[in-house]
PDB file of C-alpha atoms and ligand atoms in Angstrom:
ATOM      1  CA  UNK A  19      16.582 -36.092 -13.354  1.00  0.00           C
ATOM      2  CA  UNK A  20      16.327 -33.510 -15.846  1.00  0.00           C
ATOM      3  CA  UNK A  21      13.791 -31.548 -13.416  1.00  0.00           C
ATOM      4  CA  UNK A  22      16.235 -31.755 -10.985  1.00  0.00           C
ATOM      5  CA  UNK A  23      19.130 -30.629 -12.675  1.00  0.00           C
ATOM      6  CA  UNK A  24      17.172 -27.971 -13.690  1.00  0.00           C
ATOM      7  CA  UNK A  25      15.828 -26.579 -10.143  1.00  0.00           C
ATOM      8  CA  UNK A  26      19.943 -26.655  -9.611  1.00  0.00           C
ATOM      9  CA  UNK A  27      20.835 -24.326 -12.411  1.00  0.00           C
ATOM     10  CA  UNK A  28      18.307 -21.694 -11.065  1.00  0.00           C
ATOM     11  CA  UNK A  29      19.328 -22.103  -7.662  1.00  0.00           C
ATOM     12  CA  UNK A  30      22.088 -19.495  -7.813  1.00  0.00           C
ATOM     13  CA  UNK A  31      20.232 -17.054  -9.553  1.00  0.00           C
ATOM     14  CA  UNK A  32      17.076 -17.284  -7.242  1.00  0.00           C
ATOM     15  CA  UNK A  33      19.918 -16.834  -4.103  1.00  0.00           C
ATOM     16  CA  UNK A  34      21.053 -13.606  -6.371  1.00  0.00           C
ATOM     17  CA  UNK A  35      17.803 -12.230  -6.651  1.00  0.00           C
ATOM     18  CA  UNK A  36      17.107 -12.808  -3.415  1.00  0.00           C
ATOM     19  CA  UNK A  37      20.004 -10.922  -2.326  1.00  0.00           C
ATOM     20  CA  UNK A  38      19.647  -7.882  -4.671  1.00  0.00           C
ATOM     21  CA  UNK A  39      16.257  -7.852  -3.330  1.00  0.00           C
ATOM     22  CA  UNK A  40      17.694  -7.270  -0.107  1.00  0.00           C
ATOM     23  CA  UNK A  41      19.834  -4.527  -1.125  1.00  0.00           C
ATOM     24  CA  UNK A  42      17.243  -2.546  -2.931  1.00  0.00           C
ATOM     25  CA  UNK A  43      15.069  -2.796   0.248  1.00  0.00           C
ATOM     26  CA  UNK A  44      18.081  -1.360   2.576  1.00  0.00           C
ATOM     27  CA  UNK A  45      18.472   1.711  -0.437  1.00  0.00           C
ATOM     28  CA  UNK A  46      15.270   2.544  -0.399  1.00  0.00           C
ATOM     29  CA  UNK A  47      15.058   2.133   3.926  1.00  0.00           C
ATOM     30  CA  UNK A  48      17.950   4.554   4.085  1.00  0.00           C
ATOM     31  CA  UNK A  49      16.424   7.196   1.668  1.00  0.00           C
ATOM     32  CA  UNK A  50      13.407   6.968   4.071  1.00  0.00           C
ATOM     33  CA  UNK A  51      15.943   7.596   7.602  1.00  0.00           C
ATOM     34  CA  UNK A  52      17.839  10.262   5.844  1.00  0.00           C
ATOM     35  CA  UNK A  53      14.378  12.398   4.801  1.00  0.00           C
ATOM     36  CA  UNK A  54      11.784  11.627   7.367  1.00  0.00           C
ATOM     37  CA  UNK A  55      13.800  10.847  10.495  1.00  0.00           C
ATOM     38  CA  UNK A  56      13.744  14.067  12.276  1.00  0.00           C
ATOM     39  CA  UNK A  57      10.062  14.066  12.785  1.00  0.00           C
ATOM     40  CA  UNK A  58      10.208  12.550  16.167  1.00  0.00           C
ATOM     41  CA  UNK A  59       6.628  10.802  16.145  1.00  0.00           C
ATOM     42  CA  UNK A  60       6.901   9.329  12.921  1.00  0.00           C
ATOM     43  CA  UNK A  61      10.119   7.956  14.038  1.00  0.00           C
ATOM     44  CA  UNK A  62       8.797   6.541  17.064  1.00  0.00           C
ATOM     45  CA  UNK A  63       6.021   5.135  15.775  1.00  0.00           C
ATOM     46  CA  UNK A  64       8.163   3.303  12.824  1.00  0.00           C
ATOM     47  CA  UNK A  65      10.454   2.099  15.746  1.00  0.00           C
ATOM     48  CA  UNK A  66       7.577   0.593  17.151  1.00  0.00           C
ATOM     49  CA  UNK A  67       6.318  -1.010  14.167  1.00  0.00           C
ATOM     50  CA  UNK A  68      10.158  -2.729  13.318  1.00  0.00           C
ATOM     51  CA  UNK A  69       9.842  -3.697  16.825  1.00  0.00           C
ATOM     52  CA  UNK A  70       6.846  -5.817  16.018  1.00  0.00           C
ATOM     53  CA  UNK A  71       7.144  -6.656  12.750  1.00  0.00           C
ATOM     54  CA  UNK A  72      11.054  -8.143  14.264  1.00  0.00           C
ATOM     55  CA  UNK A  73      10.534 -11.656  13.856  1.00  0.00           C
ATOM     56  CA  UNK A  74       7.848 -11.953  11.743  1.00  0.00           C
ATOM     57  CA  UNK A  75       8.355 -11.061   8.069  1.00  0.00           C
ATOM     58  CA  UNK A  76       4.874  -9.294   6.491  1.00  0.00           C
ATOM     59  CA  UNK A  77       5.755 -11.243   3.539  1.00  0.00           C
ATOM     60  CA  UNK A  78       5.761 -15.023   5.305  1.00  0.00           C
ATOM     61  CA  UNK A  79       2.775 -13.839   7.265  1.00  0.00           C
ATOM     62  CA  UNK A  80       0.822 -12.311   4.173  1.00  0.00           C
ATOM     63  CA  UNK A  81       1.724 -16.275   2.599  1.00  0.00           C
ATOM     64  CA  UNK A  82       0.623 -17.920   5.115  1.00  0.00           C
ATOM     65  CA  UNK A  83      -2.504 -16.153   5.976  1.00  0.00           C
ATOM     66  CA  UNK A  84      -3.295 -16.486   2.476  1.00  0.00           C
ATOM     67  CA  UNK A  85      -2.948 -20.328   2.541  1.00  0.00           C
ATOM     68  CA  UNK A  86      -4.331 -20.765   6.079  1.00  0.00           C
ATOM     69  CA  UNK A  87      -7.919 -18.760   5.061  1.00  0.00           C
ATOM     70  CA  UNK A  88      -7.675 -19.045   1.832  1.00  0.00           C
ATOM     71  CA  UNK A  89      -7.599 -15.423   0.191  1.00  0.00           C
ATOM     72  CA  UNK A  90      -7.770 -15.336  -3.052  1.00  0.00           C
ATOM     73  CA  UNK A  91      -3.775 -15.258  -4.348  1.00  0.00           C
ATOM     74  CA  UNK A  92      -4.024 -12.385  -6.681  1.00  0.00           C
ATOM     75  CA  UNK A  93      -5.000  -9.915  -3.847  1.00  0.00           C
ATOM     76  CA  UNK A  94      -2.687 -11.151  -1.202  1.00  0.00           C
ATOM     77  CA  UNK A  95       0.643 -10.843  -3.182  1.00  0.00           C
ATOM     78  CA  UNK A  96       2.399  -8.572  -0.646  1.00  0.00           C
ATOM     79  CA  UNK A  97       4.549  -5.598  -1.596  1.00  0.00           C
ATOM     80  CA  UNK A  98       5.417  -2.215  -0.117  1.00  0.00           C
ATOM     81  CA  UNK A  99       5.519   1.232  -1.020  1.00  0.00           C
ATOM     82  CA  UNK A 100       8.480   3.347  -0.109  1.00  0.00           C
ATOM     83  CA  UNK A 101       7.539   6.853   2.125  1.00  0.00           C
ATOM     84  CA  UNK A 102       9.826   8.753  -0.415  1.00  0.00           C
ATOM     85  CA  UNK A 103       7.622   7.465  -3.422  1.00  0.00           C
ATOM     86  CA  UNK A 104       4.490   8.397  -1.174  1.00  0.00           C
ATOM     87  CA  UNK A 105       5.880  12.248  -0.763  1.00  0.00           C
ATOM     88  CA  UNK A 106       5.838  12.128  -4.524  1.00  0.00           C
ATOM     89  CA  UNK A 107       3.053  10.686  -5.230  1.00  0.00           C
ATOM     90  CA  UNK A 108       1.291  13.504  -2.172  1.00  0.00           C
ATOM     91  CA  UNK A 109       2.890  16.425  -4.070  1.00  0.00           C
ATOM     92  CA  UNK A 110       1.496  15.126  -7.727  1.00  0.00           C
ATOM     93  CA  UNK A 111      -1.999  14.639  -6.252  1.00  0.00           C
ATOM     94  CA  UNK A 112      -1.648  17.951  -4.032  1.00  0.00           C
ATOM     95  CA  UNK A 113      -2.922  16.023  -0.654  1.00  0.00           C
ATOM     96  CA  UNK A 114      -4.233  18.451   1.795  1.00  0.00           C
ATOM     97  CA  UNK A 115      -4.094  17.791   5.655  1.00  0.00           C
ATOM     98  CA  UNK A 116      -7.881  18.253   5.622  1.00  0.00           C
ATOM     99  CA  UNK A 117      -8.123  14.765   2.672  1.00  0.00           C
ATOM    100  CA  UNK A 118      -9.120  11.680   4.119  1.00  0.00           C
ATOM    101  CA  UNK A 119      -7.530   9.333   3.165  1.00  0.00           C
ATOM    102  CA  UNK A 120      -8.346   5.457   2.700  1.00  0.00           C
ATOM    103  CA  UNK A 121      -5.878   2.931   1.668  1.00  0.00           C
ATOM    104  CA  UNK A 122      -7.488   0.175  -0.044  1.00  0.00           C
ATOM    105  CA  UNK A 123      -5.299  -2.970   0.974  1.00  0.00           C
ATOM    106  CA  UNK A 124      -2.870  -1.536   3.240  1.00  0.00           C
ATOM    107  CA  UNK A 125      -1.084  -4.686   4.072  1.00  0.00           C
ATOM    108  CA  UNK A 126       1.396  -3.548   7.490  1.00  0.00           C
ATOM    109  CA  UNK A 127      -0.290   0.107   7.660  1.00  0.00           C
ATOM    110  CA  UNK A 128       3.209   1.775   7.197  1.00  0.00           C
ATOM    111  CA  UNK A 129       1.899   3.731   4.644  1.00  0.00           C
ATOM    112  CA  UNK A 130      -1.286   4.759   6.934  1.00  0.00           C
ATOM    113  CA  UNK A 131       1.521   5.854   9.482  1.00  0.00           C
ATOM    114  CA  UNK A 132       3.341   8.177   6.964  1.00  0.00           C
ATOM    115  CA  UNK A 133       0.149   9.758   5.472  1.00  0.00           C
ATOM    116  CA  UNK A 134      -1.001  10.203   9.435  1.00  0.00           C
ATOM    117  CA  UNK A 135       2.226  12.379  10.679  1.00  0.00           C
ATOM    118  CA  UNK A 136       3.776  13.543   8.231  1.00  0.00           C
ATOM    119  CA  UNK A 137       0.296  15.260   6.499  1.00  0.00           C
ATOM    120  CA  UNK A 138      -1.233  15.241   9.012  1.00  0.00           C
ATOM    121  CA  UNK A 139      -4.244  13.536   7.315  1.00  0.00           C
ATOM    122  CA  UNK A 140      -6.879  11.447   8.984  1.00  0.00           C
ATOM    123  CA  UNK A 141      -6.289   7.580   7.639  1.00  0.00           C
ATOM    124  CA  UNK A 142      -8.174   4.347   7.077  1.00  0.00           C
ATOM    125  CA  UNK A 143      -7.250   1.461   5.721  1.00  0.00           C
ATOM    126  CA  UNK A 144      -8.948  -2.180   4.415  1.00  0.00           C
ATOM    127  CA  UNK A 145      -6.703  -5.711   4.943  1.00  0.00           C
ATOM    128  CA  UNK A 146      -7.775  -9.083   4.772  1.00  0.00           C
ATOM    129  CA  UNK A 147      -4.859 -10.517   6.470  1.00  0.00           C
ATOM    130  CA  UNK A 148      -5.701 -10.496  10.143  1.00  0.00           C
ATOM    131  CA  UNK A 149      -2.663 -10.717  11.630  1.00  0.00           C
ATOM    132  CA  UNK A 150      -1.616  -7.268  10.087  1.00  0.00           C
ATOM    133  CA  UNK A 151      -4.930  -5.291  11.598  1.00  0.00           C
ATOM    134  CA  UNK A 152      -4.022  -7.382  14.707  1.00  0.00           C
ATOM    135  CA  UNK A 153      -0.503  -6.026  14.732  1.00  0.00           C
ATOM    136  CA  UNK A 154      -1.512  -2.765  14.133  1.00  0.00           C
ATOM    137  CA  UNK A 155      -4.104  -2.244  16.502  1.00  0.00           C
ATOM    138  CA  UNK A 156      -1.269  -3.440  19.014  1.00  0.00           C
ATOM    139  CA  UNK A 157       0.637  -0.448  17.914  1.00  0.00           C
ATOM    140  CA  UNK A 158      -2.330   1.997  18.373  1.00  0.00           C
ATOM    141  CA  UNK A 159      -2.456   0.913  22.561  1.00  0.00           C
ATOM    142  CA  UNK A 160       1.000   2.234  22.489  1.00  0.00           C
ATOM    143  CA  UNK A 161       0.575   5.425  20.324  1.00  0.00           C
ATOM    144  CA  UNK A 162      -2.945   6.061  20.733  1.00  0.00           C
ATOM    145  CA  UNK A 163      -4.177   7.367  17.586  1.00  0.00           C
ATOM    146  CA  UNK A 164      -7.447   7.659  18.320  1.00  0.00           C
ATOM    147  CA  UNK A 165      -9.885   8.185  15.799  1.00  0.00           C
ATOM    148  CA  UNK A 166      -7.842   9.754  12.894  1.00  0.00           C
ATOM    149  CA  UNK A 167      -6.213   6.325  12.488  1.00  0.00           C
ATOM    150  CA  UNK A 168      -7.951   2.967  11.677  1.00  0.00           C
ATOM    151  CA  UNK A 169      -7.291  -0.270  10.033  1.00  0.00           C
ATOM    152  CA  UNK A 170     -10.529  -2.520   9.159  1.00  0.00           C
ATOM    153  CA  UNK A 171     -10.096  -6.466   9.059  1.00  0.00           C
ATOM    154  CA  UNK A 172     -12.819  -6.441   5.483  1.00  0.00           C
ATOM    155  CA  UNK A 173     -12.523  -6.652   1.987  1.00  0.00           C
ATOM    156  CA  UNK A 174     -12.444  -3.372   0.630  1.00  0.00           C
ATOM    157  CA  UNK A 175     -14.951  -4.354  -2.470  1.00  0.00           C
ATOM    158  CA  UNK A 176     -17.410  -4.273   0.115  1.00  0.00           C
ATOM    159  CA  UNK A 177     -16.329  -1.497   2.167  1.00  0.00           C
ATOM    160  CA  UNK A 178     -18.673   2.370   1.904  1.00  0.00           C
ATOM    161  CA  UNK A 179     -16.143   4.549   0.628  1.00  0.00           C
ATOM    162  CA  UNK A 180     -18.568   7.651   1.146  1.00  0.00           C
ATOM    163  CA  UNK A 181     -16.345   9.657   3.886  1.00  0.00           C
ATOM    164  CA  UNK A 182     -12.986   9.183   1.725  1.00  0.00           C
ATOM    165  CA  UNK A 183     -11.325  12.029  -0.268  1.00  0.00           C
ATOM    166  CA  UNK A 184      -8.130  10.567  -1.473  1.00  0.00           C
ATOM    167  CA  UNK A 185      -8.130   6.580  -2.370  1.00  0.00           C
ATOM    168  CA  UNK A 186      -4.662   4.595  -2.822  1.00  0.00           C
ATOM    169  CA  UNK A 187      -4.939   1.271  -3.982  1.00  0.00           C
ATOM    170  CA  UNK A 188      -1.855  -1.050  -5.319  1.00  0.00           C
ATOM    171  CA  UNK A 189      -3.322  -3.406  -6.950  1.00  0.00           C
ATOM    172  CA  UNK A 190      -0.742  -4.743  -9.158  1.00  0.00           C
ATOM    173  CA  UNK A 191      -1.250  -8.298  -8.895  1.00  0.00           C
ATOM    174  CA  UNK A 192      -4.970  -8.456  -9.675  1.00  0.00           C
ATOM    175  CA  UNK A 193      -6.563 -10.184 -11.780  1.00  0.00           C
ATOM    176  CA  UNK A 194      -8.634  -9.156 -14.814  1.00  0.00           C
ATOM    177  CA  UNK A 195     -11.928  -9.893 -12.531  1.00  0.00           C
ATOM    178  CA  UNK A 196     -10.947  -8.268  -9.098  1.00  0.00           C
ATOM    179  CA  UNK A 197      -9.227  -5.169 -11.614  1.00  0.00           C
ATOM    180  CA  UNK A 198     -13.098  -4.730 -13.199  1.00  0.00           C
ATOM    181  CA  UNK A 199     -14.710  -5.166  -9.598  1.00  0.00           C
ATOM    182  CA  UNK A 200     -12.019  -2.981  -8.315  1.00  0.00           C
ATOM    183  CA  UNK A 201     -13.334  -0.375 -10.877  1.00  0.00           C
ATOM    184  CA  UNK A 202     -16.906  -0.776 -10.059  1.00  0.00           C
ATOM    185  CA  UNK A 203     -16.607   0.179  -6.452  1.00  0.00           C
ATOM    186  CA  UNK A 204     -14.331   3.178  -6.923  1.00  0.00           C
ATOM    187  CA  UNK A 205     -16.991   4.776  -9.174  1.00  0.00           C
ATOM    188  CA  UNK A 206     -18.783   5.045  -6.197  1.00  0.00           C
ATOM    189  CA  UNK A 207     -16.392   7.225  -4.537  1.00  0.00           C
ATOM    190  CA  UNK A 208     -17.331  11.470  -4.655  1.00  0.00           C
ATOM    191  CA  UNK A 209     -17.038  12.899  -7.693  1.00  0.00           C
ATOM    192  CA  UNK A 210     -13.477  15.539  -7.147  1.00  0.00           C
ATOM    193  CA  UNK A 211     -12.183  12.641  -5.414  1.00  0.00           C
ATOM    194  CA  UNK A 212      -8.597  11.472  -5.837  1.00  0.00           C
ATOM    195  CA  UNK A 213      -7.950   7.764  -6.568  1.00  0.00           C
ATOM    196  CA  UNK A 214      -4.033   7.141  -6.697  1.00  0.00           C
ATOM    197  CA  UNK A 215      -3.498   3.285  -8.606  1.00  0.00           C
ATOM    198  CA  UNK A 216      -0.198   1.356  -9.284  1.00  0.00           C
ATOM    199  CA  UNK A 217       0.150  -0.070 -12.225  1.00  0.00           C
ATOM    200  CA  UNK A 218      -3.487  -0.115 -13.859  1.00  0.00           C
ATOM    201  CA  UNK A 219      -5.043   2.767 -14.597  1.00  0.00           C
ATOM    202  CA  UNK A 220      -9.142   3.031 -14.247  1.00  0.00           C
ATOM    203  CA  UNK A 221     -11.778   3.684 -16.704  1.00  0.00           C
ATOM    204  CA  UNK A 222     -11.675   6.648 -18.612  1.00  0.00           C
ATOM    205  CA  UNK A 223     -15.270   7.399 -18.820  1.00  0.00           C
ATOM    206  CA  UNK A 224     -15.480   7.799 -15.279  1.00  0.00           C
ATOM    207  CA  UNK A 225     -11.855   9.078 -14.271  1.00  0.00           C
ATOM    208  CA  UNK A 226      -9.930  12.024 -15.571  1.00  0.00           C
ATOM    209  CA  UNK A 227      -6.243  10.509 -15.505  1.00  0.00           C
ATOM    210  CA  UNK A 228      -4.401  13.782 -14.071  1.00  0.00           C
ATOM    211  CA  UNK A 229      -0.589  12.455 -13.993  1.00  0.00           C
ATOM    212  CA  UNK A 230       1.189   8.816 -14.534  1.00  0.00           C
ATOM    213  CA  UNK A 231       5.152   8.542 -13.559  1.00  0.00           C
ATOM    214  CA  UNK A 232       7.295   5.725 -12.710  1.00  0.00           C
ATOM    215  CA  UNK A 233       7.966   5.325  -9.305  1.00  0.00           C
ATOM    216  CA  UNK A 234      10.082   3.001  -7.164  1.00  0.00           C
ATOM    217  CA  UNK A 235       8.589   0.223  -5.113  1.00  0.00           C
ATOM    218  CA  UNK A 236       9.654  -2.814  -2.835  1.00  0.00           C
ATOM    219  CA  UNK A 237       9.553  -5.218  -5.926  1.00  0.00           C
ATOM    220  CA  UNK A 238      11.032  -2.954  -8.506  1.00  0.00           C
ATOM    221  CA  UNK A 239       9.930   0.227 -10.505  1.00  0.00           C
ATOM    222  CA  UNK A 240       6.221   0.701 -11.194  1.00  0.00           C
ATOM    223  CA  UNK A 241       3.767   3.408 -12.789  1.00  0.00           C
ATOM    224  CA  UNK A 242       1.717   5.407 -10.531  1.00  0.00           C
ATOM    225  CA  UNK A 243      -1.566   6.723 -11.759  1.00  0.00           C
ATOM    226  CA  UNK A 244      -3.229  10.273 -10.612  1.00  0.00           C
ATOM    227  CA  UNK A 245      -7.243  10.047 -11.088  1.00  0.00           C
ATOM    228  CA  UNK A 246      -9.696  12.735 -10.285  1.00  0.00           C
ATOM    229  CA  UNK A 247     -12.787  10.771 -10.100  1.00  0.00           C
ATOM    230  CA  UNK A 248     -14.908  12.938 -12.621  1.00  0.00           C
ATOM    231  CA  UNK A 249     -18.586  14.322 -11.981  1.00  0.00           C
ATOM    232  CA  UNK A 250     -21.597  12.570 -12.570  1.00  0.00           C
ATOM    233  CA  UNK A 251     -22.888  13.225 -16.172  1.00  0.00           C
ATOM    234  CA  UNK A 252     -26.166  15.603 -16.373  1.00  0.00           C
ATOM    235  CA  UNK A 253     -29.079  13.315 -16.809  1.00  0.00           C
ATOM    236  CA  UNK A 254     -30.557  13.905 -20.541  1.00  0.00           C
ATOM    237  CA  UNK A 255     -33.788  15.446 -20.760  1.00  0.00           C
TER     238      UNK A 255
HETATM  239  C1  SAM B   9       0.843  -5.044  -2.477  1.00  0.00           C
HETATM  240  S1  SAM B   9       0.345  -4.972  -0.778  1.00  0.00           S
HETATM  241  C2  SAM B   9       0.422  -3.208  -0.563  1.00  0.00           C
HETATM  242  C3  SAM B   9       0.530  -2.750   0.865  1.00  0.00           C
HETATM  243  C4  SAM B   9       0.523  -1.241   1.035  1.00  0.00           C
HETATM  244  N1  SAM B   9      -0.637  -0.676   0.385  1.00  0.00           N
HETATM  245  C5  SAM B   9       1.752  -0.588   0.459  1.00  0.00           C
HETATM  246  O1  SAM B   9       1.642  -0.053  -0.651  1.00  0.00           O
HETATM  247  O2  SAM B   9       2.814  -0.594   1.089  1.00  0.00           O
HETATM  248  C6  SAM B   9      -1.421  -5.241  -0.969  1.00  0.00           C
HETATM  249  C7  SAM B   9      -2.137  -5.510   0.345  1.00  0.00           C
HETATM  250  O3  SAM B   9      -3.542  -5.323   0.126  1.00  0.00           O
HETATM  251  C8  SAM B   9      -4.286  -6.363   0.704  1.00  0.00           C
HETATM  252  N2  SAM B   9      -5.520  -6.484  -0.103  1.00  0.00           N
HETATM  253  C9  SAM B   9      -5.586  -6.764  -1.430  1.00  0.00           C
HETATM  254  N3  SAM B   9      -6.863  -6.767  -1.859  1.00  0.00           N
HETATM  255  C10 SAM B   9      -7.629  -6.460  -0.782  1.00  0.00           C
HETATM  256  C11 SAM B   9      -9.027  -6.296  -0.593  1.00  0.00           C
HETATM  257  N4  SAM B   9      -9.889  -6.466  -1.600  1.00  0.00           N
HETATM  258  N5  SAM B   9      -9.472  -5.943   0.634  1.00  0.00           N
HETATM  259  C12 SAM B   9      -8.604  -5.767   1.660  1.00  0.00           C
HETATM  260  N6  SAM B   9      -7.262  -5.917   1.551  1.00  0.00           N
HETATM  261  C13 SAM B   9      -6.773  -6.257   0.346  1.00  0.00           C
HETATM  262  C14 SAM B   9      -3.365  -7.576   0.638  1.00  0.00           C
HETATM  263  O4  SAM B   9      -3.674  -8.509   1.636  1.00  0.00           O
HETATM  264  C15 SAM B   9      -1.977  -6.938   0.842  1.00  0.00           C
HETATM  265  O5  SAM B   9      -1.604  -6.914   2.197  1.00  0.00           O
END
């Protein structure tokens, strides 16, 4: 009974959350309409991907996926990162149209479609939830990207990260493990390399941290973190 009672006291607070939630989302949405609406592709192509994102909600189908195959819960949490804190985080890093850049868990590929038109930047991006790379590569028959946009189905632990130039990984919901493995494989990247994190910053010893600020996101505020992924120390003789 007491359980019970309990799960009813929280109710209207969850329903309030939920709502606020909602709110923040439309804020941040509008922010987006009023600054990057004019550029006619990048509005078309976000049309496209409301159109068939419509019914389904990323976060349900992130849950489900996640349940269905699996994944391991820490790296499925699903969350989103607004365009106007991606402008920000672009102008701290100083991304060039020339950067490749790789996304490393890119959940809907709305961020791949920002970094795409409005820098102009040839994009790839890693995501274990197949309906999303399904979704997306529906979107590319109608926009045909080509080859300056993909979206793997594959775990990006295991992904060659060779051809990238600028790396943005949120990995706020990882755990202690996945945060060291995470690590690992981004030493691998090229040394001048840019490797933007949320909310963990990476080794010192192999990353000069450049810039940290905090940063709005779909789930609240969180810090961003500006790495230049240092050179390889001179063997000893
Ligand atoms: C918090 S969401 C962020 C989505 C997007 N990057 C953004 O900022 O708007 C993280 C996404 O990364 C995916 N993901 C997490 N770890 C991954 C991994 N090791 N390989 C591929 N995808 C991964 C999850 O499935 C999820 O869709």
């Amino acid at each position: 009974l007491l359980h019970v009672l309990r799960r009813l006291l929280e109710l209207p607070w969850l329903v309030l959350l939920n709502w606020g939630n909602h709110f923040w989302g439309l804020w941040l949405w509008l922010g987006e309409i009023r600054r990057y609406y004019w550029l006619w592709p990048l509005m078309q192509a976000d049309l496209y991907w409301m159109q068939a994102y419509g019914l389904k909600s990323p976060f349900t189908l992130s849950r489900r996926a996640t349940a269905r195959a699996e994944l391991p819960e820490d790296l499925t949490v699903y969350g989103e990162t607004p365009w106007t804190t991606l402008e920000r985080i672009a102008q701290a890093a100083g991304l060039k149209a020339q950067d490749q850049v790789f996304e490393l868990g890119c959940g809907t590929g709305r961020t791949l479609l920002f970094f795409y038109y409005w820098y102009g930047c040839q994009v790839r991006g890693y995501e274990l939830v197949p309906e999303f790379v399904e979704i997306f590569a529906s979107l590319n028959q109608k926009l045909a990207w080509g080859q300056d946009v993909e979206m793997h189905q594959q775990n990006w632990f295991e992904a060659d990260l060779s051809p990238g130039s600028f790396f943005f990984l949120v990995g706020s919901c990882y755990s202690d493990q996945h945060l060291l493995q995470a690590a690992r494989q981004l030493a691998q990247v090229r040394p001048g390399s840019t490797v933007v994190t949320v909310s963990c910053p990476l080794p010192a010893e192999d990353f000069e941290l450049q810039s940290q600020f905090l940063a709005p996101f779909s789930w609240g505020r969180a810090t961003v973190y500006i790495h230049r992924r240092r050179q390889h120390a001179a063997p000893e003789k």
